[in-house]
mmCIF file of C-alpha atoms in Angstrom:
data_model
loop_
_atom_site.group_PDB
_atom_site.id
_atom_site.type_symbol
_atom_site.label_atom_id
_atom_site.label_comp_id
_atom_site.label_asym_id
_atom_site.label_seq_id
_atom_site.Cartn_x
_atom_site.Cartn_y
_atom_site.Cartn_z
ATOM 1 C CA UNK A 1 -114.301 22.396 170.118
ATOM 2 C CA UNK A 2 -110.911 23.675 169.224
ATOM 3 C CA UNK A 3 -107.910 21.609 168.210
ATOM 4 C CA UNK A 4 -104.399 22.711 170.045
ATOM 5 C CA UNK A 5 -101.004 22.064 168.486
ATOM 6 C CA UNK A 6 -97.899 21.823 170.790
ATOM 7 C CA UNK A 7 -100.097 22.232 173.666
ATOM 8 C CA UNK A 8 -97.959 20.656 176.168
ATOM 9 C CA UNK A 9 -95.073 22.880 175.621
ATOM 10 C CA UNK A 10 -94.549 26.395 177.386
ATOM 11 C CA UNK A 11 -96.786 28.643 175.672
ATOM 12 C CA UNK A 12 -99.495 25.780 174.779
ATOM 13 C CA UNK A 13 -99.851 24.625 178.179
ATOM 14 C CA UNK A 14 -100.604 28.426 179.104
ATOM 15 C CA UNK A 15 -102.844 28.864 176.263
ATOM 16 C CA UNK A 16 -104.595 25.543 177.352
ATOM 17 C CA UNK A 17 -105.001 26.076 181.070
ATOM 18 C CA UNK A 18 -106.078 29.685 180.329
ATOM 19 C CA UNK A 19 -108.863 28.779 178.032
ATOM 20 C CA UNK A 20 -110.515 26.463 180.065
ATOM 21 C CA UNK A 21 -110.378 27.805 182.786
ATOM 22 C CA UNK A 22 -112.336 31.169 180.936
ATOM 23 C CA UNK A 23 -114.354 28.757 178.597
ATOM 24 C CA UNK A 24 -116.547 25.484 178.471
ATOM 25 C CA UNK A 25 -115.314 25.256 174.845
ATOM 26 C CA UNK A 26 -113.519 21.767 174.816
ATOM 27 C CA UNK A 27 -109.891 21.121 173.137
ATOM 28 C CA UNK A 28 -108.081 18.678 171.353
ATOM 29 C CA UNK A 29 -104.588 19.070 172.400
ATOM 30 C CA UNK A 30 -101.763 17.241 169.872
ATOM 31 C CA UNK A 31 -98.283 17.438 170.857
ATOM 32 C CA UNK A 32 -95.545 14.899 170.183
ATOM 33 C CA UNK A 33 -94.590 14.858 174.001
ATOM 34 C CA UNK A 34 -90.462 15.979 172.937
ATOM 35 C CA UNK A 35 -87.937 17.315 175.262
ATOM 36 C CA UNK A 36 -90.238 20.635 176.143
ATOM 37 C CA UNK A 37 -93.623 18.746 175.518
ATOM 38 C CA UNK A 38 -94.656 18.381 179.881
ATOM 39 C CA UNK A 39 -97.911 16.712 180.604
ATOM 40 C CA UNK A 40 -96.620 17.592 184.089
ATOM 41 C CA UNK A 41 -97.981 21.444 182.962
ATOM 42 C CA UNK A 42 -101.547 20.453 182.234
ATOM 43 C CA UNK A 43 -102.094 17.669 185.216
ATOM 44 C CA UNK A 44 -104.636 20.039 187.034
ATOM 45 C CA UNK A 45 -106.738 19.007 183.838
ATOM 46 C CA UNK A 46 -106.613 14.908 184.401
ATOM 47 C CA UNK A 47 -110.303 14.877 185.364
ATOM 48 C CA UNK A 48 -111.832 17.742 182.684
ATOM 49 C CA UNK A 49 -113.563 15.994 180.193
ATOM 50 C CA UNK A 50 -112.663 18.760 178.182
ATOM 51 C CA UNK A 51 -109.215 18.411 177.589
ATOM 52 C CA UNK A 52 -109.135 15.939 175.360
ATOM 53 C CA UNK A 53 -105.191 14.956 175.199
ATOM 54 C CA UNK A 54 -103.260 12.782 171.795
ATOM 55 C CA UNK A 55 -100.129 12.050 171.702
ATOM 56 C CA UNK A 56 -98.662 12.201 168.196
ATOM 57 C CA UNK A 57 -96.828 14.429 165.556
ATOM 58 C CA UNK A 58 -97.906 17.132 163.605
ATOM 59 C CA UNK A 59 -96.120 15.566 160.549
ATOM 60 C CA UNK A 60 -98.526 12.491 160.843
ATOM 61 C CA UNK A 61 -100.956 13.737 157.901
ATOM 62 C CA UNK A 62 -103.213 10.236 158.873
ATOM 63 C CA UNK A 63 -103.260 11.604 162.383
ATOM 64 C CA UNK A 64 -104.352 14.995 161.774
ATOM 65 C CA UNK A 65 -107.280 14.224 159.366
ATOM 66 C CA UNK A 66 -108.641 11.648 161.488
ATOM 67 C CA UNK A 67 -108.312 14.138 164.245
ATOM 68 C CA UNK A 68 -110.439 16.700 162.545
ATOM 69 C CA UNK A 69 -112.826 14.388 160.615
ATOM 70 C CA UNK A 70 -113.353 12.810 164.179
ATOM 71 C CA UNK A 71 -113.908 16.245 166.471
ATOM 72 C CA UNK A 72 -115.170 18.609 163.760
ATOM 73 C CA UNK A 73 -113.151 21.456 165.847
ATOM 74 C CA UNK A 74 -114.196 25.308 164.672
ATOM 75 C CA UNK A 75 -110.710 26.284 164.595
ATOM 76 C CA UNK A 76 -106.925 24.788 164.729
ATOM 77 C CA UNK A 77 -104.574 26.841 166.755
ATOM 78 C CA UNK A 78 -100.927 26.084 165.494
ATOM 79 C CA UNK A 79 -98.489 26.383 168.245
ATOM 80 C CA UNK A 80 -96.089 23.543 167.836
ATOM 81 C CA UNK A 81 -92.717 23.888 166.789
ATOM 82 C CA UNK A 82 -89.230 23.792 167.881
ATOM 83 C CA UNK A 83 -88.249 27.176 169.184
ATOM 84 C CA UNK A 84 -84.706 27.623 170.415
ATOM 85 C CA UNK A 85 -82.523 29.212 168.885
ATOM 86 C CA UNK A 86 -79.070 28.124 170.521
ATOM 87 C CA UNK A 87 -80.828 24.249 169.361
ATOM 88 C CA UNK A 88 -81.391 24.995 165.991
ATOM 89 C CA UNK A 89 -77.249 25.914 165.273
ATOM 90 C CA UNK A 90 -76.530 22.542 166.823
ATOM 91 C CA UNK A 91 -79.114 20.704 165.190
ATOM 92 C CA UNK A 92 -80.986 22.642 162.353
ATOM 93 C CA UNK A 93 -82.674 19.484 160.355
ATOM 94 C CA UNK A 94 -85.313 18.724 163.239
ATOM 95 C CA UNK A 95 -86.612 22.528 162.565
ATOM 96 C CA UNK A 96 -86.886 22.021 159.320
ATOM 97 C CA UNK A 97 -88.930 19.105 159.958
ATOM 98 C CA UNK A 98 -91.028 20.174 162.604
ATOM 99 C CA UNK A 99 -91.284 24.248 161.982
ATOM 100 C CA UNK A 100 -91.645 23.616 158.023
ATOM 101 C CA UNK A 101 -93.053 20.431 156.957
ATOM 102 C CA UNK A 102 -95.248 19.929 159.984
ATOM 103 C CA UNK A 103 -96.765 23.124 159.317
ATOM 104 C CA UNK A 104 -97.109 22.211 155.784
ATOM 105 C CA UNK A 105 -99.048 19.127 156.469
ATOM 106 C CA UNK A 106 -101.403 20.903 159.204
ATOM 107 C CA UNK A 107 -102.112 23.151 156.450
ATOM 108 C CA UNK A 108 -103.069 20.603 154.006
ATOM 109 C CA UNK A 109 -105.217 18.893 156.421
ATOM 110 C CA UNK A 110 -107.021 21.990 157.855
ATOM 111 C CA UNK A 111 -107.957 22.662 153.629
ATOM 112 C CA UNK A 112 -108.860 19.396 152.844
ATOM 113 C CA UNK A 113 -111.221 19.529 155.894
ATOM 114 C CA UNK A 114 -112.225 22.981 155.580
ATOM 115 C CA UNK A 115 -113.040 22.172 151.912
ATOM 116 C CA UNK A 116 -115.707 19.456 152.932
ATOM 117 C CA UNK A 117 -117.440 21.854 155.478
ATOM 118 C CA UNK A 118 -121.005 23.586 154.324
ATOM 119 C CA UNK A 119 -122.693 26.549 155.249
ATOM 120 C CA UNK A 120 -121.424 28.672 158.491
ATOM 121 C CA UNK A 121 -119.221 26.242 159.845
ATOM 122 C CA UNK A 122 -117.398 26.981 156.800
ATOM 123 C CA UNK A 123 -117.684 30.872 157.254
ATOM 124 C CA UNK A 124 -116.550 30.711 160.433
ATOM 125 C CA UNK A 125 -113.120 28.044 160.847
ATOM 126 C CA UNK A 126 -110.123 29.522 161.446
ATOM 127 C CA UNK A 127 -106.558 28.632 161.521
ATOM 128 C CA UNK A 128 -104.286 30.681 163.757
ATOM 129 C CA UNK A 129 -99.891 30.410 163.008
ATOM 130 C CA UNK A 130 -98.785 30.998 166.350
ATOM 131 C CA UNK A 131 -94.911 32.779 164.773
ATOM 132 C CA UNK A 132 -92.211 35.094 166.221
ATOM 133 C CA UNK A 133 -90.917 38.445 165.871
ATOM 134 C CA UNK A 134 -87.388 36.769 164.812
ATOM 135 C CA UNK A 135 -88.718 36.517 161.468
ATOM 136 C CA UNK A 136 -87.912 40.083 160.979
ATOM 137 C CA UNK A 137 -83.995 39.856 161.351
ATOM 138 C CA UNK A 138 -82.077 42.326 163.714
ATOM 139 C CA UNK A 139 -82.751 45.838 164.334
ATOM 140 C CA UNK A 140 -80.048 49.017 164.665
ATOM 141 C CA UNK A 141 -80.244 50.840 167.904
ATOM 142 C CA UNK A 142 -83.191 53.436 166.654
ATOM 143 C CA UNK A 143 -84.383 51.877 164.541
ATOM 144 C CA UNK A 144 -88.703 51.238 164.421
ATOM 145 C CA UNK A 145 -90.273 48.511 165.912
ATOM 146 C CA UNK A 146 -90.764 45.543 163.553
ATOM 147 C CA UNK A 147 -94.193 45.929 162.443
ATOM 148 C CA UNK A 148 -96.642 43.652 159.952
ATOM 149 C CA UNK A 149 -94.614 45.395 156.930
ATOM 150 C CA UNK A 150 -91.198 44.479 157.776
ATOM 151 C CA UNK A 151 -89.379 42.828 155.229
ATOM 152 C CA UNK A 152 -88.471 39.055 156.391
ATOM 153 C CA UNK A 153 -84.544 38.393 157.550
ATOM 154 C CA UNK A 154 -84.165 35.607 159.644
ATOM 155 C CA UNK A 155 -80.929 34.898 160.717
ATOM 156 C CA UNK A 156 -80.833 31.312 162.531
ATOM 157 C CA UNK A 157 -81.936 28.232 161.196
ATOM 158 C CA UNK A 158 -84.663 28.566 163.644
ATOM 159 C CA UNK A 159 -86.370 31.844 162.429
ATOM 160 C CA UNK A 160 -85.390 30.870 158.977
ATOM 161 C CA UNK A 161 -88.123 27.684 159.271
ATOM 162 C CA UNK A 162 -90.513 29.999 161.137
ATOM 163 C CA UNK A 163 -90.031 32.334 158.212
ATOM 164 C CA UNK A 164 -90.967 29.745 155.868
ATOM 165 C CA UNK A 165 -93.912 28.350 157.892
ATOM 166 C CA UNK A 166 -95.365 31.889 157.751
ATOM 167 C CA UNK A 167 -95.211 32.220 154.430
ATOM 168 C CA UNK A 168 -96.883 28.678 153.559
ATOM 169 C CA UNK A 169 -99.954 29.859 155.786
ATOM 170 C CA UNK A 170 -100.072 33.501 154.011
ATOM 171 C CA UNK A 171 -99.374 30.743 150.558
ATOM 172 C CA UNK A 172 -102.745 28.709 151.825
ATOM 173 C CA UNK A 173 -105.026 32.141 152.313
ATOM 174 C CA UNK A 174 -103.582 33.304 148.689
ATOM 175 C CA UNK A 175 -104.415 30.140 146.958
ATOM 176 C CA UNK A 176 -107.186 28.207 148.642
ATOM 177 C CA UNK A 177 -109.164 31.085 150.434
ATOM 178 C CA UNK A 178 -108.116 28.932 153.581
ATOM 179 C CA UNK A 179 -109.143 31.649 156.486
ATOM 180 C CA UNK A 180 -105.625 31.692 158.117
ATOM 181 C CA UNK A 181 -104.774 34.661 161.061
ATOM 182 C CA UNK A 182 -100.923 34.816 161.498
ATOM 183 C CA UNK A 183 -99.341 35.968 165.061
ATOM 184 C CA UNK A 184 -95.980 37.185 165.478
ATOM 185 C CA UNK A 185 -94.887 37.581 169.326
ATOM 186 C CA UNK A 186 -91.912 38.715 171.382
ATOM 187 C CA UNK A 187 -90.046 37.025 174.152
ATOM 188 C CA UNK A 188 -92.266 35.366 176.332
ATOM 189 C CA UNK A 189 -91.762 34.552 180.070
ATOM 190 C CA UNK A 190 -93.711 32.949 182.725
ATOM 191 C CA UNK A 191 -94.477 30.125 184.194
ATOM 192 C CA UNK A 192 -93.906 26.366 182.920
ATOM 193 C CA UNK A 193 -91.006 27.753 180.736
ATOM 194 C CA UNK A 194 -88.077 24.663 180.095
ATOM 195 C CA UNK A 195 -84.759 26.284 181.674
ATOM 196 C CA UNK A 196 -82.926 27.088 178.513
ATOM 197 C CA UNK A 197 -84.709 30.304 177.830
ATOM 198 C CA UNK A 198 -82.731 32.853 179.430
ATOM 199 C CA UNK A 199 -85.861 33.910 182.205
ATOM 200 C CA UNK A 200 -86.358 30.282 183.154
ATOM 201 C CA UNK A 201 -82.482 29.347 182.693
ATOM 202 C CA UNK A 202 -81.498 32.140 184.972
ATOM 203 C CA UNK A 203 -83.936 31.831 187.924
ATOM 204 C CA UNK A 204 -83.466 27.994 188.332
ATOM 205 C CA UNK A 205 -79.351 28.111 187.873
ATOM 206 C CA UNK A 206 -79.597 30.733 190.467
ATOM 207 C CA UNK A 207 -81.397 29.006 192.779
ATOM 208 C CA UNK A 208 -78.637 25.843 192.722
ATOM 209 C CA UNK A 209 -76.059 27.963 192.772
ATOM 210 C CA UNK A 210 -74.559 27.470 189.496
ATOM 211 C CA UNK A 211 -73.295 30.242 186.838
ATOM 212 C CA UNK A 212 -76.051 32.251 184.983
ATOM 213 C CA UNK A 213 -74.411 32.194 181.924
ATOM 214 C CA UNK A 214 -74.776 35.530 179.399
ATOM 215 C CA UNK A 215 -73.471 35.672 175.872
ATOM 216 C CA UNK A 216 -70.945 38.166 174.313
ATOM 217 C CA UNK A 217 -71.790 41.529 176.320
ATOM 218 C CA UNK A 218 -75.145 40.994 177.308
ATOM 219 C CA UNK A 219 -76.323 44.476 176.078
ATOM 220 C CA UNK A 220 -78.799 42.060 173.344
ATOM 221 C CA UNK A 221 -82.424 43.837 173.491
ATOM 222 C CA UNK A 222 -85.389 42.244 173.202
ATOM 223 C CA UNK A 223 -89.209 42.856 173.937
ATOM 224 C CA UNK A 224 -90.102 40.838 177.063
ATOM 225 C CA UNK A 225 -93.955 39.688 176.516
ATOM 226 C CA UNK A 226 -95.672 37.937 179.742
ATOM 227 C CA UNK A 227 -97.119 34.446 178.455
ATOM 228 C CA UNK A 228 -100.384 34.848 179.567
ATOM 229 C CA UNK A 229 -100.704 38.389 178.023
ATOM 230 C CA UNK A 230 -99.704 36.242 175.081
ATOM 231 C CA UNK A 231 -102.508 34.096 175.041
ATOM 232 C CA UNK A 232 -104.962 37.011 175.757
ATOM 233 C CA UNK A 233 -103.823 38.211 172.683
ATOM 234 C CA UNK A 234 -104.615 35.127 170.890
ATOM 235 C CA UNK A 235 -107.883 34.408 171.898
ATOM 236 C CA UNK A 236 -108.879 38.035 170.689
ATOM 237 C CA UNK A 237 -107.106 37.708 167.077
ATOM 238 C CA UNK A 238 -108.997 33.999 166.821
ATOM 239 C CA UNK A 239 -112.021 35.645 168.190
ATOM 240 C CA UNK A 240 -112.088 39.146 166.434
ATOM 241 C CA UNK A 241 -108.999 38.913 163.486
ATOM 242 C CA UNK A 242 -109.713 39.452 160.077
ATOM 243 C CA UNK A 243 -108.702 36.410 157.647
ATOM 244 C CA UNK A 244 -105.024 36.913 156.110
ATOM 245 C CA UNK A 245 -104.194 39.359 158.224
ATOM 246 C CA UNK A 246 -100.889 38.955 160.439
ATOM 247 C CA UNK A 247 -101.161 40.866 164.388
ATOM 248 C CA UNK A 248 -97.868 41.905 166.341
ATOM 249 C CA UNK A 249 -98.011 40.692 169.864
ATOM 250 C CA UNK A 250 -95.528 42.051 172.285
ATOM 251 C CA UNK A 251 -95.346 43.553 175.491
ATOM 252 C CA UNK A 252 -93.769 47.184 174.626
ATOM 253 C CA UNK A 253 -90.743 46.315 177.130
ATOM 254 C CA UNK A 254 -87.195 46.552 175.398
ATOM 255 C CA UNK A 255 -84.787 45.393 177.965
ATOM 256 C CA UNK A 256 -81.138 44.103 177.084
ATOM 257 C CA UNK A 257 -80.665 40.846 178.648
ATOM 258 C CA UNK A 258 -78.095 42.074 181.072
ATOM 259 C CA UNK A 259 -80.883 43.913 182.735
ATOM 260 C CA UNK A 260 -83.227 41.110 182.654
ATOM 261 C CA UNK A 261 -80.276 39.214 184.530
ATOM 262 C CA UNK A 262 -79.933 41.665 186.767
ATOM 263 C CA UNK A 263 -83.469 41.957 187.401
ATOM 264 C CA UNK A 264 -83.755 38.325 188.351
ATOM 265 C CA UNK A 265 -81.019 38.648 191.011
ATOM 266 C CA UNK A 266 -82.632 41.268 192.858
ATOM 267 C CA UNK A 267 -86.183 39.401 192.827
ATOM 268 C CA UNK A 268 -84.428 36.545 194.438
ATOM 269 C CA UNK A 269 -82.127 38.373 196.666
ATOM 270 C CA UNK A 270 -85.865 39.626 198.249
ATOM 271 C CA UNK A 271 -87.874 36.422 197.662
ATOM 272 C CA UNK A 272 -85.142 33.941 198.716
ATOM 273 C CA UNK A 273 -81.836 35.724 199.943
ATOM 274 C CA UNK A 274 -78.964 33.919 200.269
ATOM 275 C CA UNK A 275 -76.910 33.922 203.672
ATOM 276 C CA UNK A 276 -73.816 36.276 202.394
ATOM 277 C CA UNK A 277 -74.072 37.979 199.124
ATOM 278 C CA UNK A 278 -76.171 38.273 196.320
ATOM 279 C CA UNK A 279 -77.186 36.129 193.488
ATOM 280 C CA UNK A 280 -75.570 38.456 190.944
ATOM 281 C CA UNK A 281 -72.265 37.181 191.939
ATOM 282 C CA UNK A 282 -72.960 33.895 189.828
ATOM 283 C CA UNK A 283 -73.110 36.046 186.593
ATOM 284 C CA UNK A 284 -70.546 34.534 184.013
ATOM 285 C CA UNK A 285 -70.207 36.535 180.830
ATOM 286 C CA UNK A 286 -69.306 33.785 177.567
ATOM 287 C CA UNK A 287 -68.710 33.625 174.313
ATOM 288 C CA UNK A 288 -71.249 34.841 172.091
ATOM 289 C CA UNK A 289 -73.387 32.335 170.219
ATOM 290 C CA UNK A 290 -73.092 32.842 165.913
ATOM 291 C CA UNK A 291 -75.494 34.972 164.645
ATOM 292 C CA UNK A 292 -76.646 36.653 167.644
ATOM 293 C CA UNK A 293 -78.935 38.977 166.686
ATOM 294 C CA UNK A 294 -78.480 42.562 168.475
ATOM 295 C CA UNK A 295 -82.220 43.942 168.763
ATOM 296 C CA UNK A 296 -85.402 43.050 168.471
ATOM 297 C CA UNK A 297 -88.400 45.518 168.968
ATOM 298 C CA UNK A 298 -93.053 44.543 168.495
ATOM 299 C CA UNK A 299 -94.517 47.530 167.324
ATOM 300 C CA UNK A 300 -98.134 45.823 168.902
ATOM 301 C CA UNK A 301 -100.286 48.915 167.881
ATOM 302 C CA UNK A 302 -102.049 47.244 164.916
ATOM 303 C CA UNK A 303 -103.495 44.782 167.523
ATOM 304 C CA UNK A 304 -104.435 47.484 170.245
ATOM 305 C CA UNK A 305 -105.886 49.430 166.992
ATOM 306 C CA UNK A 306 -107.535 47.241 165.480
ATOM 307 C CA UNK A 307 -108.800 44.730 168.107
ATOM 308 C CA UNK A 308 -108.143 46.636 171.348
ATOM 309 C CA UNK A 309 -105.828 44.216 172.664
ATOM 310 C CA UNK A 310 -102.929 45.184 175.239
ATOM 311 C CA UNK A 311 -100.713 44.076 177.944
ATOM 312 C CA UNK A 312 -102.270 43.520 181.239
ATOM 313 C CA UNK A 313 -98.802 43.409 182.891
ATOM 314 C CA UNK A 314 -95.830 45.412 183.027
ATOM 315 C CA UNK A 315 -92.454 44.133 182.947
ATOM 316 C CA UNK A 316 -92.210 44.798 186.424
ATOM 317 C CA UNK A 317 -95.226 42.631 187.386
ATOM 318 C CA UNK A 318 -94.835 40.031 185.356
ATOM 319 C CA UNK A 319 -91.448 38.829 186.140
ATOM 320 C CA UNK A 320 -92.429 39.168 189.870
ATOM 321 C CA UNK A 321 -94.879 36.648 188.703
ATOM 322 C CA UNK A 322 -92.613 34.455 187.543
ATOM 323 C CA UNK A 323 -90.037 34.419 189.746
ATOM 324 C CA UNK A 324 -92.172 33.735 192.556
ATOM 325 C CA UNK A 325 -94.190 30.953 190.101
ATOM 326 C CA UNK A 326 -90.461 29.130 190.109
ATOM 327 C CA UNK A 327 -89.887 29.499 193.627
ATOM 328 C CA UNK A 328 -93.544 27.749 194.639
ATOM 329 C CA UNK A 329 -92.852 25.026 192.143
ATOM 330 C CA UNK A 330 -89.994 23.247 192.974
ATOM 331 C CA UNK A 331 -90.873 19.850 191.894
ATOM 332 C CA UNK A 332 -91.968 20.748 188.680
ATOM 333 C CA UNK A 333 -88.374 22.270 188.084
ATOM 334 C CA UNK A 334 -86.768 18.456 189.309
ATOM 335 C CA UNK A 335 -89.000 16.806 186.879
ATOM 336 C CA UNK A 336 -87.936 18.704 183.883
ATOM 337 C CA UNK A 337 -84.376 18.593 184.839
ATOM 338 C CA UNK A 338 -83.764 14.843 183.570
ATOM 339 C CA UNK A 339 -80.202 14.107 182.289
ATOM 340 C CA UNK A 340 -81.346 15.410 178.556
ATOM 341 C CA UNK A 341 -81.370 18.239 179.708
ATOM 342 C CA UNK A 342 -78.101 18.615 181.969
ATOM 343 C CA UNK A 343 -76.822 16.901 178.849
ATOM 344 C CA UNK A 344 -77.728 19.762 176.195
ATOM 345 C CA UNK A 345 -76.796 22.490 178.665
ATOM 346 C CA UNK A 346 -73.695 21.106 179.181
ATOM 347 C CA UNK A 347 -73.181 20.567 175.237
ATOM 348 C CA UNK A 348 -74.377 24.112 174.583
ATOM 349 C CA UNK A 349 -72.087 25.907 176.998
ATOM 350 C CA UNK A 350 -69.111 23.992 176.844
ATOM 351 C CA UNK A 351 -66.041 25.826 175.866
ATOM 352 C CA UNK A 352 -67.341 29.306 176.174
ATOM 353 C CA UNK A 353 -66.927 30.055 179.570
ATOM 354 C CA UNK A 354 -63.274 32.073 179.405
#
């Protein structure tokens, strides 16, 4: 038994779906159910018996010991948080909340259970920070990859509480001996992603013909990591990681997000043309958000080193993938376009459209 944080959101669900359907290991899944939280992802799971599914909030100390006194998992994978960046400048105080204390009191519970265990159940619990590369800060053009030494420099309120969630779990290894792993990843992409990442955000404006909007110049980089390479990578740190250590994930593809953009179009102009033109005519260039951050680059070689982990997909593959994941999933996009979301689109674009 393993006990899942956040796993109804994008990258949980994934991790979820993935594992069982690789493993008769059972999980616990505890997410909160917020704007990104979709049951919807995980409803080809409504008869396992082994996806065992709470509602609640990480925050909820009560909760989470009862939780672990009552299914004795081997291991706590910590994937919840809030995680957008363009949110976290509107609204900064729910990260703090969520990305800081929550983390604070999953660590407290995890000790005070791991404390009470005997023997190898002891020796062998883990708890895996699922983190991001934006912890780093920004990188020159040149410059190296971000690797496990980089100094921290987050610049949004968002990598600012994921900076100071990482350090609370490297804090609980120091102090308590609590065996933590920590995992930094790129950009992910791929299916079940909420449109307001730009991937998921692109593909379904596209397809209703509405602008795809792209800040400042576009020319932002980023390393483009295929979700379920992601949690490939994360059952191998939780399976083979050494306690205290921190792994790199990415996906070695550096691609501004103009290209990404562009790469969309062209997917869809193949998979589902339209009848004059080409999608790439709804591109709308708009004012930059503050803070953007120019470059971000995974240096992933300490994983593939030390645990012989690596992408299974290429860029190219993967975003075929998901493209095509989008266009043979049209009711799950409906669903998760309620009027919250219209709403925050709406509130996050307004005015910077020239």
């Amino acid at each position: 038994m393993i006990l899942v944080t956040g796993g109804a959101g994008f990258i949980g669900a994934n991790f979820v779906l993935d594992w069982l359907g690789q493993s008769d290991e059972a999980i616990v899944n505890l997410d909160i159910l917020s704007y990104a939280g979709n049951p919807e992802n995980f409803s080809a799971l409504a008869e396992d018996e082994r996806h065992i599914f709470v509602k609640g909030d990480i925050g909820d100390s009560h909760l989470v010991t009862d939780l672990l006194a009552r299914y004795q998992p081997r291991a706590v994978i910590h994937f919840a948080a809030e995680s957008h960046v363009d949110r976290s400048i509107h609204g900064p105080e729910d990260f703090i909340q969520t990305n800081i204390v929550g983390t604070f009191r999953m660590l407290e519970a995890a000790r005070i259970y791991w404390s009470g265990l005997n023997g190898k159940a002891k020796q062998d619990f883990r708890f895996l920070h699922v983190s991001t590369d934006e912890v780093y800060g920004s990188l020159a053009k040149g410059e190296p990859a971000f690797n496990e030494a980089h100094p921290y420099e987050p610049n949004s309120p968002y990598s600012a509480s994921k900076a100071a969630s990482d350090h609370l779990v490297r804090a609980y290894h120091h102090t308590y001996g609590l065996p933590v792993l920590t995992t930094n990843c790129s950009n992910n992409y791929g299916p079940y992603q909420f449109p307001e990442k730009l991937v998921a955000l692109m593909i379904v404006n596209a397809l209703a013909g509405k602008p795809l909007p792209v800040y400042g110049d576009g020319r932002q980089i980023r390393d483009w990591l295929y979700v379920k390479d992601h949690c490939s990578a994360v059952r191998r740190v939780l399976e083979a990681g050494i306690p205290g250590e921190t792994y790199n994930i990415g996906g070695w593809n550096e691609k501004p997000n103009i290209d990404i953009v562009h790469t969309v179009c062209t997917l869809l102009d193949e998979l589902r043309p339209l009848i004059i033109g080409s999608y790439r005519a709804l591109i709308t260039f708009v004012t930059d958000r503050p803070g953007h951050d120019r470059r971000y680059a995974i240096d992933a070689s300490k994983i593939e080193r030390a645990l012989g982990w690596k992408p299974a997909e290429t860029f190219e593959t993967g975003i075929r993938k998901t493209v095509q994941w989008y266009l043979d999933n049209p009711a799950w996009v409906g669903n998760v376009q309620s009027g919250a979301y219209r709403t925050w689109v709406e509130k996050n674009y307004e005015g910077r459209i020239g």
